[in-house]
Short mmCIF file of C-alpha atoms in Angstrom, two decimals:
data_model
loop_
_atom_site.label_atom_id
_atom_site.label_comp_id
_atom_site.label_asym_id
_atom_site.label_seq_id
_atom_site.Cartn_x
_atom_site.Cartn_y
_atom_site.Cartn_z
CA MET A 254 0.00 0.00 0.00
CA ARG A 255 2.71 2.49 0.91
CA TYR A 256 4.41 1.67 -2.38
CA VAL A 257 1.28 2.75 -4.24
CA VAL A 258 1.16 6.09 -2.39
CA TYR A 259 4.85 6.62 -3.09
CA PHE A 260 4.31 5.80 -6.77
CA ILE A 261 1.46 8.30 -7.10
CA ILE A 262 3.45 11.09 -5.42
CA ILE A 263 6.40 10.55 -7.76
CA LEU A 264 4.13 10.43 -10.81
CA ILE A 265 2.43 13.73 -9.85
CA PHE A 266 5.83 15.30 -9.30
CA TRP A 267 6.99 14.11 -12.71
CA LEU A 268 3.89 15.49 -14.44
CA LEU A 269 4.31 18.85 -12.71
CA ILE A 270 7.98 19.16 -13.56
CA THR A 271 7.58 18.18 -17.22
CA PHE A 272 4.27 20.10 -17.41
CA SER A 273 2.58 18.19 -20.20
CA LEU A 274 -0.29 15.71 -20.17
CA SER A 275 0.42 13.86 -23.42
CA LEU A 276 0.11 10.08 -23.36
CA SER A 277 3.78 9.43 -24.09
CA ASN A 278 4.82 11.69 -21.22
CA ILE A 279 2.51 9.87 -18.79
CA ILE A 280 3.92 6.50 -19.89
CA VAL A 281 7.52 7.64 -19.42
CA GLY A 282 6.59 9.15 -16.05
CA ALA A 283 4.95 5.93 -14.93
CA ALA A 284 8.04 3.96 -15.92
CA VAL A 285 10.33 6.34 -14.02
CA ALA A 286 8.03 6.32 -10.98
CA LEU A 287 7.90 2.52 -11.02
CA LEU A 288 11.68 2.23 -11.18
CA THR A 289 12.13 4.73 -8.36
CA THR A 290 9.53 2.99 -6.23
CA LEU A 291 11.21 -0.38 -6.71
CA LEU A 292 14.63 1.03 -5.82
CA PHE A 293 13.77 3.40 -2.97
CA GLY A 294 10.27 2.40 -1.85
CA LYS A 295 11.56 0.77 1.30
CA TYR A 296 12.73 4.17 2.58
CA SER A 297 9.31 5.80 2.29
CA LEU A 298 6.89 6.51 5.14
CA GLU A 299 6.17 3.80 7.68
CA SER A 300 2.41 4.23 7.67
CA ASN A 301 -0.17 5.72 5.36
CA VAL A 302 -2.65 6.64 8.06
CA LYS A 303 -0.64 9.75 8.87
CA ILE A 304 -0.96 11.12 5.33
CA ILE A 305 -4.75 11.52 5.54
CA GLN A 306 -4.99 13.18 8.96
CA PRO A 307 -5.89 16.83 8.30
CA GLN A 308 -4.56 18.28 11.55
CA ARG A 309 -1.06 17.36 10.45
CA TYR A 310 -1.45 19.59 7.38
CA PHE A 311 -2.73 22.42 9.54
CA TRP A 312 0.34 22.21 11.77
CA PHE A 313 2.53 21.91 8.70
CA ILE A 314 1.25 25.23 7.39
CA VAL A 315 1.70 26.88 10.80
CA TYR A 316 5.21 25.43 10.92
CA LEU A 317 5.97 26.68 7.42
CA PHE A 318 5.33 30.29 8.42
CA ILE A 319 7.33 30.04 11.65
CA PHE A 320 10.12 28.37 9.73
CA LEU A 321 10.12 31.03 7.01
CA TRP A 322 10.37 33.78 9.62
CA GLU A 323 13.31 31.99 11.27
CA VAL A 324 15.05 31.52 7.93
CA ILE A 325 14.77 35.22 7.12
CA LYS A 326 16.11 36.11 10.58
CA ALA A 327 18.94 33.61 10.08
CA ASN A 328 19.92 35.22 6.83
CA PHE A 329 20.05 38.71 8.26
CA ASP A 330 22.07 37.36 11.17
CA VAL A 331 24.65 35.69 8.93
CA ALA A 332 24.68 38.67 6.56
CA TYR A 333 25.41 40.98 9.51
CA ARG A 334 28.33 38.80 10.58
CA VAL A 335 29.68 38.77 7.03
CA ILE A 336 29.57 42.54 6.59
CA HIS A 337 30.78 43.51 10.08
CA PRO A 338 34.48 44.49 9.85
CA ALA A 339 35.46 42.68 13.06
CA LEU A 340 33.79 39.40 11.96
CA PRO A 341 31.91 38.72 15.25
CA ILE A 342 31.91 34.92 15.29
CA LYS A 343 32.42 32.44 18.13
CA PRO A 344 32.03 29.03 16.48
CA GLY A 345 31.82 25.70 18.21
CA ILE A 346 30.21 22.27 18.10
CA VAL A 347 27.53 21.60 20.70
CA ARG A 348 25.55 18.49 21.60
CA VAL A 349 21.78 18.77 21.87
CA PRO A 350 19.46 16.02 23.18
CA LEU A 351 16.63 14.91 20.88
CA GLU A 352 13.08 14.13 21.96
CA ILE A 353 11.54 12.91 18.71
CA LYS A 354 12.08 9.33 17.62
CA SER A 355 10.92 8.62 14.05
CA ASP A 356 13.41 8.86 11.21
CA ILE A 357 11.51 11.24 8.97
CA ALA A 358 10.82 13.65 11.83
CA ARG A 359 14.51 13.63 12.73
CA THR A 360 15.42 14.32 9.11
CA MET A 361 13.08 17.29 9.00
CA LEU A 362 14.41 18.62 12.30
CA ALA A 363 17.99 18.29 11.08
CA ASN A 364 17.15 20.10 7.85
CA SER A 365 15.36 22.87 9.74
CA ILE A 366 18.33 23.31 12.07
CA THR A 367 20.66 23.56 9.11
CA MET A 368 18.59 26.34 7.58
CA THR A 369 18.26 28.52 10.69
CA PRO A 370 20.39 30.95 12.75
CA GLY A 371 24.02 30.01 12.30
CA THR A 372 23.65 26.27 12.87
CA ILE A 373 24.54 23.23 10.79
CA THR A 374 23.63 19.69 11.77
CA MET A 375 26.71 17.46 11.76
CA ASP A 376 25.67 14.05 13.02
CA ILE A 377 23.12 12.12 15.02
CA VAL A 378 24.53 9.64 17.51
CA GLY A 379 21.94 7.76 19.53
CA ASP A 380 19.57 10.35 20.96
CA GLU A 381 21.86 13.31 20.55
CA ILE A 382 22.35 15.67 17.66
CA PHE A 383 25.65 17.44 17.01
CA VAL A 384 25.39 20.98 15.74
CA HIS A 385 28.02 23.39 14.48
CA TRP A 386 27.06 26.82 15.76
CA ILE A 387 28.50 30.06 14.42
CA TYR A 388 28.01 31.97 17.69
CA VAL A 389 27.86 29.86 20.85
CA GLN A 390 25.81 32.05 23.17
CA SER A 391 26.21 30.30 26.51
CA ASP A 392 27.77 27.32 28.24
CA ASN A 393 24.51 26.01 29.64
CA PRO A 394 23.27 22.94 27.69
CA GLU A 395 19.60 23.68 28.43
CA VAL A 396 19.83 27.20 27.05
CA TYR A 397 21.31 26.16 23.77
CA ALA A 398 19.02 23.17 23.40
CA GLU A 399 16.13 25.62 23.52
CA LYS A 400 17.86 28.00 21.11
CA VAL A 401 18.80 25.34 18.57
CA SER A 402 15.93 22.88 18.43
CA GLY A 403 13.25 23.89 20.96
CA ARG A 404 11.36 26.15 18.60
CA PHE A 405 10.86 23.46 15.97
CA GLU A 406 10.67 20.29 17.96
CA LYS A 407 7.13 20.76 19.27
CA TYR A 408 5.74 21.48 15.81
CA ILE A 409 7.58 18.65 14.13
CA LYS A 410 6.25 16.32 16.81
CA LYS A 411 2.71 17.37 15.91
CA ILE A 412 3.31 16.97 12.19
CA PHE A 413 5.15 13.67 11.98
CA GLU A 414 4.47 11.71 15.15
CA MET B 261 7.47 45.29 -10.02
CA ILE B 262 7.25 43.09 -6.92
CA SER B 263 9.06 40.32 -8.79
CA SER B 264 11.95 42.66 -9.62
CA ILE B 265 12.30 43.62 -5.95
CA ILE B 266 12.30 39.98 -4.83
CA ILE B 267 14.85 39.00 -7.48
CA THR B 268 17.08 41.93 -6.46
CA ILE B 269 16.92 40.86 -2.80
CA GLY B 270 17.82 37.33 -3.88
CA ILE B 271 20.87 38.49 -5.81
CA LEU B 272 21.92 40.63 -2.83
CA PHE B 273 21.78 37.62 -0.50
CA ASN B 274 23.73 35.52 -2.99
CA LEU B 275 26.38 38.23 -3.06
CA LEU B 276 26.58 38.29 0.73
CA GLY B 277 26.82 34.51 0.81
CA CYS B 278 29.78 34.57 -1.56
CA LEU B 279 31.39 37.35 0.48
CA GLY B 280 31.06 35.14 3.55
CA LEU B 281 32.68 32.31 1.65
CA ILE B 282 35.78 34.48 1.31
CA ARG B 283 35.78 36.16 4.72
CA PHE B 284 35.03 33.34 7.18
CA PRO B 285 38.05 31.52 8.60
CA ASP B 286 37.37 27.77 8.30
CA VAL B 287 35.38 25.32 6.19
CA TYR B 288 32.56 24.98 8.74
CA ASN B 289 31.82 28.69 8.95
CA ARG B 290 32.11 29.04 5.22
CA LEU B 291 29.47 26.37 4.77
CA GLN B 292 27.20 28.35 7.08
CA SER B 293 27.15 31.27 4.70
CA ALA B 294 27.13 29.03 1.65
CA THR B 295 24.01 27.16 2.74
CA LYS B 296 21.96 29.89 4.36
CA CYS B 297 22.45 33.03 2.32
CA VAL B 298 22.81 31.29 -1.01
CA THR B 299 19.78 29.06 -0.52
CA LEU B 300 17.51 31.93 0.49
CA GLY B 301 18.92 34.07 -2.30
CA THR B 302 18.29 31.46 -4.94
CA CYS B 303 14.83 30.70 -3.52
CA SER B 304 13.95 34.39 -3.74
CA ILE B 305 15.04 34.50 -7.37
CA LEU B 306 12.87 31.46 -8.15
CA LEU B 307 9.94 33.01 -6.26
CA GLY B 308 10.40 36.21 -8.25
CA VAL B 309 10.20 34.18 -11.45
CA LEU B 310 6.97 32.59 -10.22
CA ILE B 311 5.40 35.97 -9.41
CA HIS B 312 6.50 37.47 -12.71
CA TYR B 313 5.12 34.70 -14.92
CA GLY B 314 2.25 33.38 -12.76
CA PHE B 315 1.22 29.73 -12.69
CA VAL B 316 2.31 28.78 -16.19
CA GLU B 317 4.94 26.22 -17.14
CA ILE B 318 8.03 28.16 -16.10
CA GLY B 319 6.44 29.45 -12.88
CA VAL B 320 5.40 25.99 -11.68
CA LYS B 321 8.86 24.64 -12.44
CA ALA B 322 10.44 27.46 -10.46
CA LEU B 323 8.14 26.73 -7.53
CA LEU B 324 9.03 23.01 -7.66
CA SER B 325 12.73 23.82 -7.67
CA ILE B 326 12.44 25.45 -4.24
CA PRO B 327 11.90 22.23 -2.19
CA LEU B 328 14.45 20.39 -4.34
CA LEU B 329 17.03 23.10 -3.71
CA PHE B 330 16.13 23.20 -0.02
CA PHE B 331 16.66 19.49 0.55
CA SER B 332 19.78 19.17 -1.58
CA ALA B 333 21.41 22.21 0.06
CA THR B 334 20.77 21.03 3.60
CA VAL B 335 21.73 17.42 3.01
CA GLY B 336 24.77 18.49 1.02
CA ALA B 337 25.94 20.85 3.76
CA HIS B 338 25.47 18.14 6.36
CA ALA B 339 27.47 15.63 4.33
CA LEU B 340 30.27 18.14 3.67
CA VAL B 341 30.55 19.18 7.33
CA LYS B 342 30.60 15.61 8.61
CA GLY B 343 32.97 14.53 5.86
CA SER B 344 35.46 17.30 6.53
CA TYR B 345 35.39 16.59 10.26
CA LYS B 346 36.03 12.89 9.68
CA ALA B 347 38.82 13.79 7.25
CA GLY B 348 40.56 15.60 10.11
CA ILE B 349 40.10 19.25 9.17
CA LYS B 350 40.55 21.34 12.33
CA LEU B 351 38.10 23.94 13.59
CA GLY B 352 39.29 27.54 13.21
CA ASP B 353 41.26 29.38 15.87
CA LYS B 354 38.24 31.31 17.10
CA SER B 355 36.33 28.16 18.06
CA VAL B 356 35.26 27.89 21.68
CA LYS B 357 33.75 24.45 22.01
CA ASP B 358 33.98 20.98 20.46
CA ASP B 359 31.63 18.32 21.81
CA TYR B 360 31.97 16.14 18.75
CA LYS B 361 35.60 15.22 19.49
CA GLU B 362 34.87 12.46 22.01
CA GLU B 363 32.27 10.99 19.71
CA VAL B 364 34.46 10.46 16.65
CA ARG B 365 37.96 9.54 17.76
#
């Protein structure tokens, strides 16, 4: 069943990106989608029930706006550090505990962290995430856990878990 | 008009990202500017294209490129950072903290 959902998503994506509804294009798209599904289908979502729950989409849209705001702030922050003559950076690698468990939620959290204020996800070991931070603001682990992942974790939990 | 403004902002952010690539001291900080500023800059340019042309072929393609760019930039940055750490590239002189050291060894 999950393979079928995966197949349909890929086919829609193909049709959008080629932007034509001719028969030959649909056949080629179906072949490509089938091949991709056979090769990578086992990495897709664990359950299909989650796809049809509307509250997840609602939280996704809320999350999208919060995320966009954070991304814009992140960019001004990095841009400020680039332009400033003294180059005010204080980089370091910090360890942050993770609360969420499922793989796809962790992937989304890691991607969100990479895109926001001066942080890049380096690795996940067990239940901890390692983050390179351009300006380490304090030595207290709780403070920087809140700064790095706290804002997103509660929304991602609602969307994916 | 709006599309021109958005595209200009995008180009400005791309410029700043490239400036950061030159100014920052080590590979990790350089990747920070390379992923953040350049991704937002390029996304703004694509969004400007969408607004300028509307939902026709080129606009939809530009819109679809945004998530593709987003995921490839983040995953690529992650792979590069981890790879350079494993390859033994040191953090810059200004670094204050390194929790990852005990984990790799």
